[in-house]
Coordinates of C-alpha atoms and ligand atoms in Angstrom, one line a residue:
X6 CA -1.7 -19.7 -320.4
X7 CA -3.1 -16.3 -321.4
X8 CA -2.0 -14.2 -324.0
X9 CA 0.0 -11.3 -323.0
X10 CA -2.6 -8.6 -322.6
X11 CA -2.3 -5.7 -325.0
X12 CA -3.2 -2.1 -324.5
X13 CA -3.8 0.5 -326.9
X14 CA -0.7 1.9 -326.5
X15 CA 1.4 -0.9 -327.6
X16 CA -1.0 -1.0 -330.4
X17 CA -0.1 2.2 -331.7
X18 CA 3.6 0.9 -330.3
X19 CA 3.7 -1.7 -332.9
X20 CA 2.0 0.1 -335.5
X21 CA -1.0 -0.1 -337.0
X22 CA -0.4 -2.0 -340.0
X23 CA 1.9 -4.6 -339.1
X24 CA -1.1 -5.7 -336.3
X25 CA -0.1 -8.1 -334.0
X26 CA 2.2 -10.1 -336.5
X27 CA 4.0 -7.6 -338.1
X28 CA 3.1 -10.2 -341.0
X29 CA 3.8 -8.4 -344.6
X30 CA 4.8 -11.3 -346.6
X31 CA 6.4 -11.6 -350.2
X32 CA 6.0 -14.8 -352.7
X33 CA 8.7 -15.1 -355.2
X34 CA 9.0 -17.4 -358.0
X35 CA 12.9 -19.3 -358.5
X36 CA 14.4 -19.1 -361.4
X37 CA 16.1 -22.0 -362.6
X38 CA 19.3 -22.0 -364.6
X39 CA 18.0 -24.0 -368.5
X40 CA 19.4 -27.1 -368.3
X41 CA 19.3 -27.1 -372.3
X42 CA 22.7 -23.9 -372.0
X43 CA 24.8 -26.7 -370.1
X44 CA 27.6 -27.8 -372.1
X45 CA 31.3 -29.9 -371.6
X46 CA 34.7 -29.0 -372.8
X47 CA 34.8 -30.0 -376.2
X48 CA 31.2 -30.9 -376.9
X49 CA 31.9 -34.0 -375.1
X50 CA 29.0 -36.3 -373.3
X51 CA 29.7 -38.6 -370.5
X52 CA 28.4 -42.0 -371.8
X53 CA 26.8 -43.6 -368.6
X54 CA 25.5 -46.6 -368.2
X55 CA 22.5 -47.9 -365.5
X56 CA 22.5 -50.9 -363.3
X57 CA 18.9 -51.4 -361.9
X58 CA 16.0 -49.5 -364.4
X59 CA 12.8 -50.3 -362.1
X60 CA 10.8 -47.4 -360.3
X61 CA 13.5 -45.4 -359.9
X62 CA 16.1 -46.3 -362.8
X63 CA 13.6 -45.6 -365.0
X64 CA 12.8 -41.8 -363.4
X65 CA 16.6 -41.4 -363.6
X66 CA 16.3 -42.3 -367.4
X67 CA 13.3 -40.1 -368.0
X68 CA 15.4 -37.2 -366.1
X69 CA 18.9 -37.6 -367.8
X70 CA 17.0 -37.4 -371.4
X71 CA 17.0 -33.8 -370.3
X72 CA 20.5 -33.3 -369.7
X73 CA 22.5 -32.7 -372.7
X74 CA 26.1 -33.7 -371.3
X75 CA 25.3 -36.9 -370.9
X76 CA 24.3 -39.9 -373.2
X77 CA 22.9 -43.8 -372.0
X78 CA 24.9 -46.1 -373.7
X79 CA 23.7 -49.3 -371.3
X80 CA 21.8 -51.1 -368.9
X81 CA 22.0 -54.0 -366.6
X82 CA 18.5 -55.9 -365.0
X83 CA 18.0 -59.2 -363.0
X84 CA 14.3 -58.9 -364.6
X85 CA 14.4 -59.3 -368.0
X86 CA 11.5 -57.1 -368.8
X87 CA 12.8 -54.2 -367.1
X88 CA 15.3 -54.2 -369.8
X89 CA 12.7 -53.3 -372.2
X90 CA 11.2 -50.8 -369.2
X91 CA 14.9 -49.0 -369.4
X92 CA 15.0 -48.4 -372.9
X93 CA 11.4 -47.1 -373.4
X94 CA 11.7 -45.0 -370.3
X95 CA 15.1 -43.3 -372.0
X96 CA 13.4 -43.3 -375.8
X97 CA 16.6 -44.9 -377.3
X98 CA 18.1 -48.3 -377.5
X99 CA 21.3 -49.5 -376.1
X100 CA 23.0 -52.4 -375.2
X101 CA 21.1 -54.0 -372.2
X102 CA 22.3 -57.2 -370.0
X103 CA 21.4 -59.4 -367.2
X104 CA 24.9 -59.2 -366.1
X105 CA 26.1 -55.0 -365.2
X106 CA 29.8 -56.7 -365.3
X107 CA 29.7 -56.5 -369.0
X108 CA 29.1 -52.8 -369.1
X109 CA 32.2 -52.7 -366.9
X110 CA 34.2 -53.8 -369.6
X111 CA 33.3 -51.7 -371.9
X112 CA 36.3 -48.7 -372.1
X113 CA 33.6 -46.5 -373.7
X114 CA 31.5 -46.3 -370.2
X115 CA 32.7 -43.2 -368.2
X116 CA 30.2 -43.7 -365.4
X117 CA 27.7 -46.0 -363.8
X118 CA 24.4 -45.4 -361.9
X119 CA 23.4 -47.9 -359.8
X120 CA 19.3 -47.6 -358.7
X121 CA 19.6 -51.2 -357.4
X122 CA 17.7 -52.4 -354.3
X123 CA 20.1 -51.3 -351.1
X124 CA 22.0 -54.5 -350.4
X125 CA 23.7 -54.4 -354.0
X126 CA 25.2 -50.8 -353.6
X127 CA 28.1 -52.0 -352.1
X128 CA 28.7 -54.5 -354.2
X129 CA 28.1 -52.8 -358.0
X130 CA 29.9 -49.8 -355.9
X131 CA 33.0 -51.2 -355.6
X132 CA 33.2 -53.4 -359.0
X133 CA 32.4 -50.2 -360.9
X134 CA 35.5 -47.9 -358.9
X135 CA 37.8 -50.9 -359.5
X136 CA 36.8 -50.8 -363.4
X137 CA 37.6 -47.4 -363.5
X138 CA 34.0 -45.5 -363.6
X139 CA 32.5 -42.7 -362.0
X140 CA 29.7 -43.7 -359.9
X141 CA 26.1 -42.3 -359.2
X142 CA 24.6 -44.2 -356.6
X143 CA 20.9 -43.9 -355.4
X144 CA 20.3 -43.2 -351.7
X145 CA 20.5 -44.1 -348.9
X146 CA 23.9 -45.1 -350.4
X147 CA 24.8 -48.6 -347.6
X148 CA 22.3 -50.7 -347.0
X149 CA 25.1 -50.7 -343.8
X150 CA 27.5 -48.9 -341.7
X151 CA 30.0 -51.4 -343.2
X152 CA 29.1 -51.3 -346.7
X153 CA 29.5 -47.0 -346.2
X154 CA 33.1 -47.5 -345.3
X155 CA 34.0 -49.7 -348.0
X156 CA 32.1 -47.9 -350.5
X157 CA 34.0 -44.6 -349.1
X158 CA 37.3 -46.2 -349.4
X159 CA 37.2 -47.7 -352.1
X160 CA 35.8 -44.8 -354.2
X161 CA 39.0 -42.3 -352.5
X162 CA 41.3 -45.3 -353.4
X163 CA 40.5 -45.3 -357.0
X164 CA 40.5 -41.5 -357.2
X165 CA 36.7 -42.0 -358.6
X166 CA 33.5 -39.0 -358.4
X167 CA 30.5 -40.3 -356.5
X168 CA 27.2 -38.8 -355.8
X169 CA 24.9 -40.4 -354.1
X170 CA 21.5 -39.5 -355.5
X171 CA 18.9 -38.2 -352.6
X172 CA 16.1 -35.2 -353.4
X173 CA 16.5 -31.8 -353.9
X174 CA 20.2 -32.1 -352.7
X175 CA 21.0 -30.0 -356.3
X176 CA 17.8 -28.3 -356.4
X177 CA 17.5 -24.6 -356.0
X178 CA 15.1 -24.7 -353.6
X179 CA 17.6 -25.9 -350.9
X180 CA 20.3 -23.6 -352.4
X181 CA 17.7 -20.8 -351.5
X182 CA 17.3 -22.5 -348.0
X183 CA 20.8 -22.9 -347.3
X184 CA 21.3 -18.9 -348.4
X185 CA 18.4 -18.3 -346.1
X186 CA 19.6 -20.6 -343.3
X187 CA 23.3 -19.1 -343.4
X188 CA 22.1 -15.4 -343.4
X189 CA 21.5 -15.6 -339.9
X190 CA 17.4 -14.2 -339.8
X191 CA 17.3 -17.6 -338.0
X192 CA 19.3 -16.8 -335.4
X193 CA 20.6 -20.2 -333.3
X194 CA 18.6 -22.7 -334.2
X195 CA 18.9 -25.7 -332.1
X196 CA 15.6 -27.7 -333.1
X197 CA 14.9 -29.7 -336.5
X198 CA 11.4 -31.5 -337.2
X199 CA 11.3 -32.7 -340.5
X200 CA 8.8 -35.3 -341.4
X201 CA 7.1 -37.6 -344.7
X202 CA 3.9 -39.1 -344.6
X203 CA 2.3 -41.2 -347.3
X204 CA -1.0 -43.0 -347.1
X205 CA -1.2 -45.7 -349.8
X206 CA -0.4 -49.1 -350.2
X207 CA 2.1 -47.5 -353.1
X208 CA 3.5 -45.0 -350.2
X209 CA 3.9 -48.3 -347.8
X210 CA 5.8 -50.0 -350.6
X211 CA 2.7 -52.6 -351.6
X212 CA 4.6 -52.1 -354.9
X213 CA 2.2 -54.1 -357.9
X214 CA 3.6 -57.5 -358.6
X215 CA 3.6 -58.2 -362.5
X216 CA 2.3 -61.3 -364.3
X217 CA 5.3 -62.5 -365.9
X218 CA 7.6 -62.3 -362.3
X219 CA 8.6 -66.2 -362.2
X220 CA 12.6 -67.4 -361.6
X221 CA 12.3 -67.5 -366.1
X222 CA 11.8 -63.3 -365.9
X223 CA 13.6 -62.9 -362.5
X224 CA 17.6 -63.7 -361.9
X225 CA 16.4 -64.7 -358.2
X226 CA 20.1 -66.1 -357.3
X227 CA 21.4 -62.8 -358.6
X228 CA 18.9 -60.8 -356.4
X229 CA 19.9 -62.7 -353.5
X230 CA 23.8 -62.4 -353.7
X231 CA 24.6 -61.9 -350.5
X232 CA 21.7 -61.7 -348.6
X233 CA 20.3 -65.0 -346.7
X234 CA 19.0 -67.6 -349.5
X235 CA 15.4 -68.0 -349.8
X236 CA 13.2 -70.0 -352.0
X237 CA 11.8 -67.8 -354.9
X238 CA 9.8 -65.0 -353.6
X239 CA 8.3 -62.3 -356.0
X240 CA 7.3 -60.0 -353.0
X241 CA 10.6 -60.0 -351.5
X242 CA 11.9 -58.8 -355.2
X243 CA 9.0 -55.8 -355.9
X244 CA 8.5 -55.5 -352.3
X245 CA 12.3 -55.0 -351.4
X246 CA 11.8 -52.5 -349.3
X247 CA 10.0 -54.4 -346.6
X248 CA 12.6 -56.6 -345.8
X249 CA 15.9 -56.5 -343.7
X250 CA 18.3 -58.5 -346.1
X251 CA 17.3 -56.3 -348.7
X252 CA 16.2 -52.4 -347.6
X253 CA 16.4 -50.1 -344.9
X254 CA 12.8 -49.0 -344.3
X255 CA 11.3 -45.3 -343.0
X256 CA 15.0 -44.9 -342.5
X257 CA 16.7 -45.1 -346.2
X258 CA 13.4 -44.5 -348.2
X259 CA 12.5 -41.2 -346.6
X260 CA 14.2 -40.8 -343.8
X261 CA 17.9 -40.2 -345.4
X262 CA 16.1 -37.2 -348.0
X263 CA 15.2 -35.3 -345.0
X264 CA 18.8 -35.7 -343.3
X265 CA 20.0 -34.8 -346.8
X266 CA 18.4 -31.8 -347.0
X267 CA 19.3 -31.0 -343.0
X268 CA 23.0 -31.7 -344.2
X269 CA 23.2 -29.3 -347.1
X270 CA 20.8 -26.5 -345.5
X271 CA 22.6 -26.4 -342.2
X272 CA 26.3 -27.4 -343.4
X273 CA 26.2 -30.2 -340.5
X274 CA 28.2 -32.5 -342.9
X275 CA 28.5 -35.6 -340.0
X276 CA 26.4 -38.3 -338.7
X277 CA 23.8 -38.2 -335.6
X278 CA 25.6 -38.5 -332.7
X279 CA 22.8 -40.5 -331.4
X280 CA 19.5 -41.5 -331.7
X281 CA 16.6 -42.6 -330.5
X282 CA 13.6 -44.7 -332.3
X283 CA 10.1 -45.3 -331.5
X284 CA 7.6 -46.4 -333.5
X285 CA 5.7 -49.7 -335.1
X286 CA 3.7 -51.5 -337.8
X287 CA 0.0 -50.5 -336.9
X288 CA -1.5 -50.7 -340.5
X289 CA 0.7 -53.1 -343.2
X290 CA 0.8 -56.3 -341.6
X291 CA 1.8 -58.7 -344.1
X292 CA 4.8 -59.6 -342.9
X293 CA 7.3 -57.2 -343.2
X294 CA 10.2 -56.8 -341.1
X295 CA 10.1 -52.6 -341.2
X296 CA 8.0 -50.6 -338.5
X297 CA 5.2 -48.5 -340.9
X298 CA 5.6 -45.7 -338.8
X299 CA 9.1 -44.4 -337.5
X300 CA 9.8 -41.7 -335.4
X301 CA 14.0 -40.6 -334.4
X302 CA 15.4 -38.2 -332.0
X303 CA 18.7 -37.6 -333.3
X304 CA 21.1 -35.2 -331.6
X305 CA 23.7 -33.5 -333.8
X306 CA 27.0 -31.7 -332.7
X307 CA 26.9 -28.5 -334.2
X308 CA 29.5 -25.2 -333.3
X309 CA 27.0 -23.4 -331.4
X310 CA 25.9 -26.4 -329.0
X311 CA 24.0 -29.4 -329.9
X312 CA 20.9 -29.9 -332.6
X313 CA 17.7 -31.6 -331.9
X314 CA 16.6 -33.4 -335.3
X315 CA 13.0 -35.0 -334.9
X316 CA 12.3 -37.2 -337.8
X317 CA 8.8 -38.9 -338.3
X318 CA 7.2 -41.0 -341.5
X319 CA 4.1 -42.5 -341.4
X320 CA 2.7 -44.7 -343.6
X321 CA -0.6 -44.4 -342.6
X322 CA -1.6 -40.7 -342.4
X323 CA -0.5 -37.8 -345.1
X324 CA -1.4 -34.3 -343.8
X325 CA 0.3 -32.5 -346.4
X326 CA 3.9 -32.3 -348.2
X327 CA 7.0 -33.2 -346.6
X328 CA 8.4 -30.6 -344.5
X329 CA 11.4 -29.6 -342.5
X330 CA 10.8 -27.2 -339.7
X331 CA 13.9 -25.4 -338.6
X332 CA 12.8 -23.8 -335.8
X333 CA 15.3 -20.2 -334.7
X334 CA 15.6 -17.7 -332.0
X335 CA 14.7 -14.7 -335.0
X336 CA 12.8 -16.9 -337.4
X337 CA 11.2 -20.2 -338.7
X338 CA 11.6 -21.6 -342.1
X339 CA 9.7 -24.1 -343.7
X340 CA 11.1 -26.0 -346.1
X341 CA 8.6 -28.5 -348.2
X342 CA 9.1 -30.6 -351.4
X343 CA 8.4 -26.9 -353.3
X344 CA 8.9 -24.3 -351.3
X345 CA 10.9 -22.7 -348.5
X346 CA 9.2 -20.0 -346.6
X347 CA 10.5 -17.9 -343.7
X348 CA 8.8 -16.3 -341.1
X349 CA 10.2 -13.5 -338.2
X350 CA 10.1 -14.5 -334.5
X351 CA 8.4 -11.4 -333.2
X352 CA 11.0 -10.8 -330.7
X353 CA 10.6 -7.2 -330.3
X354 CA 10.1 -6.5 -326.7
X355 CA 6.6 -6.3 -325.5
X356 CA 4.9 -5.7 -322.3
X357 CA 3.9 -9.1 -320.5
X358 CA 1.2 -9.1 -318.6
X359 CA 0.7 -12.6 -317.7
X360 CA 4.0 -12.3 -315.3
X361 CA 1.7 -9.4 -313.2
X362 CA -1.4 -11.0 -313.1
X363 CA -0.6 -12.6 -309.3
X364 CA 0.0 -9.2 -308.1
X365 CA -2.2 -6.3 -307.0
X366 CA -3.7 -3.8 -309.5
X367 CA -1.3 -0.7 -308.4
X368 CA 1.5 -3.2 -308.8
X369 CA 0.9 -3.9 -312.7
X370 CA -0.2 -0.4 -313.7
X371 CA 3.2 0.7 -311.6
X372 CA 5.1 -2.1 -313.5
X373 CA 3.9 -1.1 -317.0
X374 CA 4.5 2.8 -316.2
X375 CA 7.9 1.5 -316.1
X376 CA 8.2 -0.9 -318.5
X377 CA 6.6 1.7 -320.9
X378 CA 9.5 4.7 -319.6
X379 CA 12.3 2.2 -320.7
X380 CA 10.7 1.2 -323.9
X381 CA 9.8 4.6 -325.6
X382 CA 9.2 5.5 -329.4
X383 CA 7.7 2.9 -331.6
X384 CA 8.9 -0.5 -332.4
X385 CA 10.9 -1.4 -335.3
X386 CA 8.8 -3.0 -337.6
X387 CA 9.1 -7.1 -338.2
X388 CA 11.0 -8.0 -342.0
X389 CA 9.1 -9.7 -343.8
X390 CA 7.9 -13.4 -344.8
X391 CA 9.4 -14.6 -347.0
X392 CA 8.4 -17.8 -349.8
X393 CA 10.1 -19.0 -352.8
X394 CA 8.8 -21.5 -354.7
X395 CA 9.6 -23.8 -357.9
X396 CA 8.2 -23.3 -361.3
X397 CA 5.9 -26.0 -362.4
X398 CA 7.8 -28.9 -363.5
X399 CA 11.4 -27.9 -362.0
X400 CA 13.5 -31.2 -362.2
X401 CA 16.0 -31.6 -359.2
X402 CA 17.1 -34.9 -360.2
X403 CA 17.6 -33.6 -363.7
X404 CA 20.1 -31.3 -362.4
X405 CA 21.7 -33.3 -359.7
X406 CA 22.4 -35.4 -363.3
X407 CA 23.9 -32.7 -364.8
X408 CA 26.3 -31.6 -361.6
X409 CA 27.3 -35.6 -361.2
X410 CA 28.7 -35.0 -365.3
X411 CA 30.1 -31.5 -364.8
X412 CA 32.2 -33.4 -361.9
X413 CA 33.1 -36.5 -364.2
X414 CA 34.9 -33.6 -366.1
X415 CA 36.2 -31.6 -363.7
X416 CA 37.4 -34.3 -360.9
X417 CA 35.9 -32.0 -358.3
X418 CA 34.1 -33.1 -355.9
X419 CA 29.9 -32.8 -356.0
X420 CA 28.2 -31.4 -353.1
X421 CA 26.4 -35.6 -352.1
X422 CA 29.6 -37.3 -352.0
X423 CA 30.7 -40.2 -350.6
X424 CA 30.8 -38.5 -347.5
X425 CA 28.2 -36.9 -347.1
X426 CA 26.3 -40.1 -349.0
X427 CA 28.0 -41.8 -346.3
X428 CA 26.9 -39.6 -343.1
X429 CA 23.0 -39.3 -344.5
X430 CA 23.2 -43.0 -344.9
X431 CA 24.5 -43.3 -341.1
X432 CA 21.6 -41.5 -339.5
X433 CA 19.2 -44.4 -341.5
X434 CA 21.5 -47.0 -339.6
X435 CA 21.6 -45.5 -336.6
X436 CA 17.4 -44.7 -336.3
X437 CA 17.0 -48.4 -337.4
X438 CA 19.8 -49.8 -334.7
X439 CA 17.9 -47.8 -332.4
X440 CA 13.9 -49.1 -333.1
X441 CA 15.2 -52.9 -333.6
X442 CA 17.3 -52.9 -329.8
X443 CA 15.1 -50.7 -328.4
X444 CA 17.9 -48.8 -326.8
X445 CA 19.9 -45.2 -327.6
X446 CA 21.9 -45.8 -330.6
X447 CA 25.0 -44.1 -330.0
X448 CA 27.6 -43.0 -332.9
X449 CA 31.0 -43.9 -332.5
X450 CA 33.3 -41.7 -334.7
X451 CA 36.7 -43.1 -333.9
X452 CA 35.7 -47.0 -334.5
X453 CA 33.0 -46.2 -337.4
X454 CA 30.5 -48.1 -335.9
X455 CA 27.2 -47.9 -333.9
X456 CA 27.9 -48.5 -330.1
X457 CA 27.0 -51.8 -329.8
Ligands
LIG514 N1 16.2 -40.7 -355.0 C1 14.9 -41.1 -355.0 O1 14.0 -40.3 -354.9 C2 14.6 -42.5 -355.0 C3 13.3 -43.0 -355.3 C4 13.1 -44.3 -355.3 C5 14.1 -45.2 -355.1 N2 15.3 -44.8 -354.8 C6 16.4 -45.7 -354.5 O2 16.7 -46.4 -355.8 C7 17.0 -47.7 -355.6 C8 16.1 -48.6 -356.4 O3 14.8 -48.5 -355.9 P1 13.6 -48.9 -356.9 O4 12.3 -48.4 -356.3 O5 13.9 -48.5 -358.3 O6 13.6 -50.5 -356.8 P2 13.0 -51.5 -357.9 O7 12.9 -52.8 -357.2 O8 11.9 -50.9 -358.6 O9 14.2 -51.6 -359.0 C9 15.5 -52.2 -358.6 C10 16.0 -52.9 -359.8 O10 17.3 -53.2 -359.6 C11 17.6 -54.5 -360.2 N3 18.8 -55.0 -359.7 C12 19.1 -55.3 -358.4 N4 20.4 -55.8 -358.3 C13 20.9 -55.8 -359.5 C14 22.1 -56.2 -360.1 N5 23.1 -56.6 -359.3 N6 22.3 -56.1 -361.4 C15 21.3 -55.6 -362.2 N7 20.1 -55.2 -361.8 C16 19.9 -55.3 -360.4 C17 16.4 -55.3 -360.0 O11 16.3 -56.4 -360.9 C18 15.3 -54.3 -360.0 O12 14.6 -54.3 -361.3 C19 16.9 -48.0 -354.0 O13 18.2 -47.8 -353.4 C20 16.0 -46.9 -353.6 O14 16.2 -46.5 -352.2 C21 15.6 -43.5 -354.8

């Protein structure tokens, strides 16, 4: 297709200095609020404890040194050396266990975290509501649609805060976004494409297997629980990720941070109404149950009419940061892992040639006469782009820490809770229902369940 044809006149029309674009654009820096000013009633500190400090227990030590209202008082691992890994990644010692039901007992615990592979959420979940704790809960919260409902109940039974613990859900970033998003310079926006690539064995979970892992180190029946037994398997423990009694793939590593940030930008609090998969494993084939490269349509119900989410990781290719695309009738914003910028639509009616170019020449000049009679003056010019970015160094997860212990004090509920834990969580379900059947997985509010 052509471009439309442009004459002097409309160039003049548009004005000189916005060109063809209209494109002035404007960079500004976010400013976070310090971390260091936050403060409890009292000059109190929630005393947490963590259940799981591997990859990312120990980044969610490293990050809660930061925040001031809390304190680590203990730690629970099925592999004895990542006790020691806890306590170096948090610069302080505590009590540290094979077993997290000890630091259950403890009355001097206020709140758990739980950065546990995905098939023991539900289980250290519910243990920790019934003992009375607050609960942090890495993403995707279920390793099941199941194991979201019980974990939802039983948290609203016992009156308990949750968070579950995706990207940027805190950050300011996606509070800038959401600002953006709910200003309305979008206009509509009825298509999503948000996507995560990674190209490494690291990115494809090929996670390093240490020299000490042997069932001595490891607590192999406790890993297991209640998955399938299995003789003792070291790349099923590192490698968790791979595996179907264990993870949740694309779908709850990456997969549920994009939805996450979809849920808070947009305010669509609720799960896909369906979905469709495609994908495959093209590159790791070592045995893994998980596709390495997963693409979902997802269709979301949304007050204006229905939401096209496209949702792609690839473990194979990385052409740049995360991204998600929301795509408006006024604008475009992009949102990546440290910025958000938004771009006018250049809607501003023009002149189209292309529509004249199967008639005669006295036609088009007689059709632009007109068009150029009902359009006089010149146009308004197009806003601006617009980028914000992070300082260097911002810490979402430091701060999604410190609004998880503002809420253990004030018993009001944090933006990632249960539910919306639980919906993100869904859309992981639903994609993998969809890629394993190899049918439309459909969403079936009423039963909570996936239509079989
Ligand atoms: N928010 C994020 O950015 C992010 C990043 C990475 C991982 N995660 C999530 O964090 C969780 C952990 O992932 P990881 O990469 O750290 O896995 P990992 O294998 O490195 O660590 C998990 C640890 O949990 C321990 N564990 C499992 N069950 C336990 C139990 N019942 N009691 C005590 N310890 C137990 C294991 O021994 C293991 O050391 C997963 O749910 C993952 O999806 C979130």
């Amino acid at each position: 297709m052509k471009m439309p044809e442009i004459t002097r006149r409309d160039f003049v029309r548009l004005g000189a200095g916005a060109a063809l674009t209209g494109a002035v654009a404007r960079t500004t820096l976010l400013e976070p609020a310090p971390l260091a000013a936050q403060s409890l009633p009292d000059g109190r500190r929630i005393r947490f404890a963590i259940v799981g400090t591997g990859i990312r227990g120990c980044d969610l030590l490293r990050s809660a040194r930061k925040v001031p209202t809390g304190v680590c008082v203990g730690s629970a691992d099925l592999y004895s050396t990542r006790l020691e890994a806890g306590k170096e990644a948090y610069g302080a010692d505590f009590d540290a266990t094979g077993d997290y039901r000890r630091l259950l007992d403890r009355k001097d615990v206020d709140a758990i975290f739980i950065a546990t592979s995905d098939h023991h959420h539900r289980r250290v979940t519910l243990d920790a509501v019934a003992a009375g704790k607050d609960v942090y809960c890495e993403k995707p919260m279920s390793h099941s649609v199941e194991d979201g409902f019980a974990m939802l109940e039983a948290v609203q039974a016992n009156k308990r805060i949750f968070q579950a613990g995706s990207q940027r859900v805190s950050s300011i970033l996606y509070a800038k976004a959401r600002e953006m998003y709910a200003s309305g310079q979008l206009g509509e926006v009825h298509e999503i494409d948000a996507k995560w690539n990674r190209n490494s064995p690291g990115g494809a979970w090929v996670y390093p297997i240490p020299d000490d892992a042997s069932t001595e180190t490891i607590d192999w029946k406790g890993f297991l629980v209640d998955a399938p037994d299995h003789a003792f398997d070291p790349r099923r423990f590192f490698r968790w990720r791979c595996f179907r009694d264990y993870g949740s793939g694309l779908g709850g590593d990456l997969f549920v941070h994009l939805l996450s940030g979809i849920q808070v930008i947009t305010g669509m609090n609720t799960p896909a109404q369906r979905a469709y998969s495609s994908g495959g494993t093209y590159t790791y084939k070592d045995g893994r149950d998980f596709p390495d490269l997963l693409e979902t349509a997802f269709e979301y119900a949304s007050p204006n009419g229905s939401v096209q989410v496209h949702v792609h990781c690839n473990q194979s290719n990385d052409d740049g940061d995360q991204t998600i695309v929301f795509n408006g009738r006024l604008g475009t914003m992009v949102v990546t892992g440290n910025s958000v910028t938004l771009t006018p639509q250049d809607v501003r009616p023009k002149f189209e040639a292309y529509g004249w170019d199967g008639m005669t020449q006295a036609q088009r000049e007689k059709g632009r006469a007109a068009w150029n009679a009902a359009h006089p003056g010149p146009l308004p010019p197009l806003p601006e782009t617009e980028t914000f970015t992070l300082p260097q160094g911002y810490d979402d997860t430091a701060v999604h820490i410190a609004n998880f212990f503002n809420a253990v004090v004030t018993r009001e509920h944090v933006t990632e809770d249960e539910v919306f834990g639980n919906n993100a969580a869904i859309g992981c379900h639903l994609a993998n229902q969809s890629f394993f059947h190899r049918t439309i997985a459909e969403w079936d509010a009423e039963a909570k369940t996936i239509k079989a």
